C-alpha positions in Angstrom: 0.3 -13.1 8.1 -1.4 -10.6 5.9 0.7 -9.9 2.7 1.7 -6.3 2.5 2.9 -4.2 -0.5 4.7 -1.0 0.2 4.6 1.8 -2.4 5.9 5.3 -2.6 4.2 8.0 -4.7 6.5 10.5 -6.3 8.2 8.9 -9.3 6.3 5.6 -8.8 2.6 6.3 -8.9 2.9 10.0 -10.0 5.1 11.3 -12.8 6.9 14.1 -11.0 9.5 14.7 -13.7 7.9 18.1 -14.6 8.5 19.4 -11.1 11.8 17.8 -10.1 13.7 20.9 -11.1 11.9 22.7 -8.3 13.4 20.4 -5.7 16.8 20.8 -7.2 16.4 24.6 -7.0 15.3 24.4 -3.3 11.7 25.3 -4.0 10.2 22.6 -1.8 6.9 24.3 -1.1 6.2 24.8 -4.8 7.4 21.3 -5.5 4.8 19.9 -3.1 2.0 22.2 -4.1 2.2 21.2 -7.7 1.8 17.4 -7.2 -1.8 17.6 -8.1 -0.8 18.3 -11.7 1.2 15.0 -12.0 0.0 12.4 -14.4 -0.3 8.8 -13.1 2.3 6.2 -14.1 -0.3 3.7 -15.4 2.0 0.7 -15.3 2.7 1.2 -11.5 -1.0 1.8 -10.8 -1.9 -1.4 -12.6 0.8 -3.4 -10.8 -0.6 -2.1 -7.5 -4.1 -3.1 -8.5 -2.9 -6.6 -9.3 -1.4 -7.0 -5.8 -4.6 -5.7 -4.3 -6.8 -8.2 -6.3 -4.7 -11.0 -4.8 -5.6 -9.9 -1.3 -2.6 -7.8 -0.3 -2.9 -4.8 1.9 -1.5 -1.7 0.2 0.6 0.7 2.3 1.6 4.0 0.7 4.4 5.9 2.3 6.1 9.0 1.0 8.1 12.1 1.9 5.3 14.5 1.1 4.4 16.6 4.1 1.3 15.5 6.0 -0.3 18.9 5.4 -0.9 17.6 1.8 -2.6 14.5 2.9 -6.1 15.5 1.8 -4.9 16.6 -1.7 -2.8 13.4 -1.9 -5.7 11.2 -1.1 -7.9 13.0 -3.6 -5.2 12.6 -6.3 -4.8 8.9 -5.6 -8.6 8.4 -5.7 -8.8 10.4 -9.0 -6.1 8.1 -10.5 -7.9 4.9 -9.3 -5.3 4.1 -6.7 -6.9 2.2 -3.8 -4.9 1.7 -0.6 -5.4 0.5 2.9 -2.8 2.8 4.7 -1.2 6.2 3.8 1.7 7.6 5.9 3.1 11.1 5.3 5.5 12.8 7.7 4.6 15.6 10.1 7.1 18.4 10.2 9.2 16.9 13.1 9.1 13.4 11.4 10.5 14.5 8.1 13.9 13.1 7.1 15.9 10.2 5.8 14.4 7.5 8.1 10.7 8.4 8.0 9.6 5.7 5.5 11.3 2.8 7.3 10.1 4.1 10.7 6.5 4.4 9.5 6.6 0.8 8.1 8.2 -0.5 11.2 5.5 1.1 13.4 2.8 -0.2 11.1 4.1 -3.8 11.3 4.3 -3.5 15.1 0.7 -2.3 15.4 -0.9 -4.3 12.5 1.4 -7.2 11.7 1.8 -8.4 8.1 4.5 -9.7 5.8 6.0 -7.3 3.3 6.1 -9.2 0.0 6.8 -6.4 -2.4 8.0 -2.8 -2.5 7.6 -0.3 -5.4 10.0 2.6 -5.0 12.2 5.0 -7.0 14.8 6.3 -4.5 18.0 4.2 -4.2 18.1 4.6 -0.4 14.6 3.2 -0.2 15.6 0.3 -2.5 18.6 -0.4 -0.3 16.6 -0.2 3.0 13.9 -2.5 1.8 16.2 -5.0 0.2 17.8 -5.4 3.6 14.5 -5.7 5.5 14.1 -8.9 7.4 11.1 -9.9 5.3 13.2 -9.9 2.2 10.5 -8.5 -0.1 10.8 -8.2 -3.9 11.8 -4.6 -4.6 10.7 -3.1 -7.8 12.8 0.0 -8.6 10.8 2.3 -10.9 12.5 4.7 -13.3 11.2 6.6 -16.2 13.9 7.4 -18.8 16.7 9.8 -17.9 16.5 11.5 -14.6 
């Protein structure tokens, strides 16, 4: 089976700390529109590149709306993040279970063995730690949140 690494974007590959207050204030549109200004978290980008060099497929999944897919792809490319798959939710897919559902559908269609997950949200960490593949889960945090 092809080894697969799952990675989220906000808080893992991108330092979204300068716009987190927008989400807390309920300004979701502005929060999403300002992602292009985020700096990359270099340690996470390097870790992902290491997995890729060993032959792993890289699957990026995040809660960013699909309408920002082109901007997200451009930001990832600009930061030197290479990936095989990118899943972002359409409006009707948004919600708590999108990431796990997207990964489950990917595995059904493409196969693979999840060996590692890079995430920042506790719920993602919990979900992937309990996944049948039992991947290593790297929970990323940057100082006080």
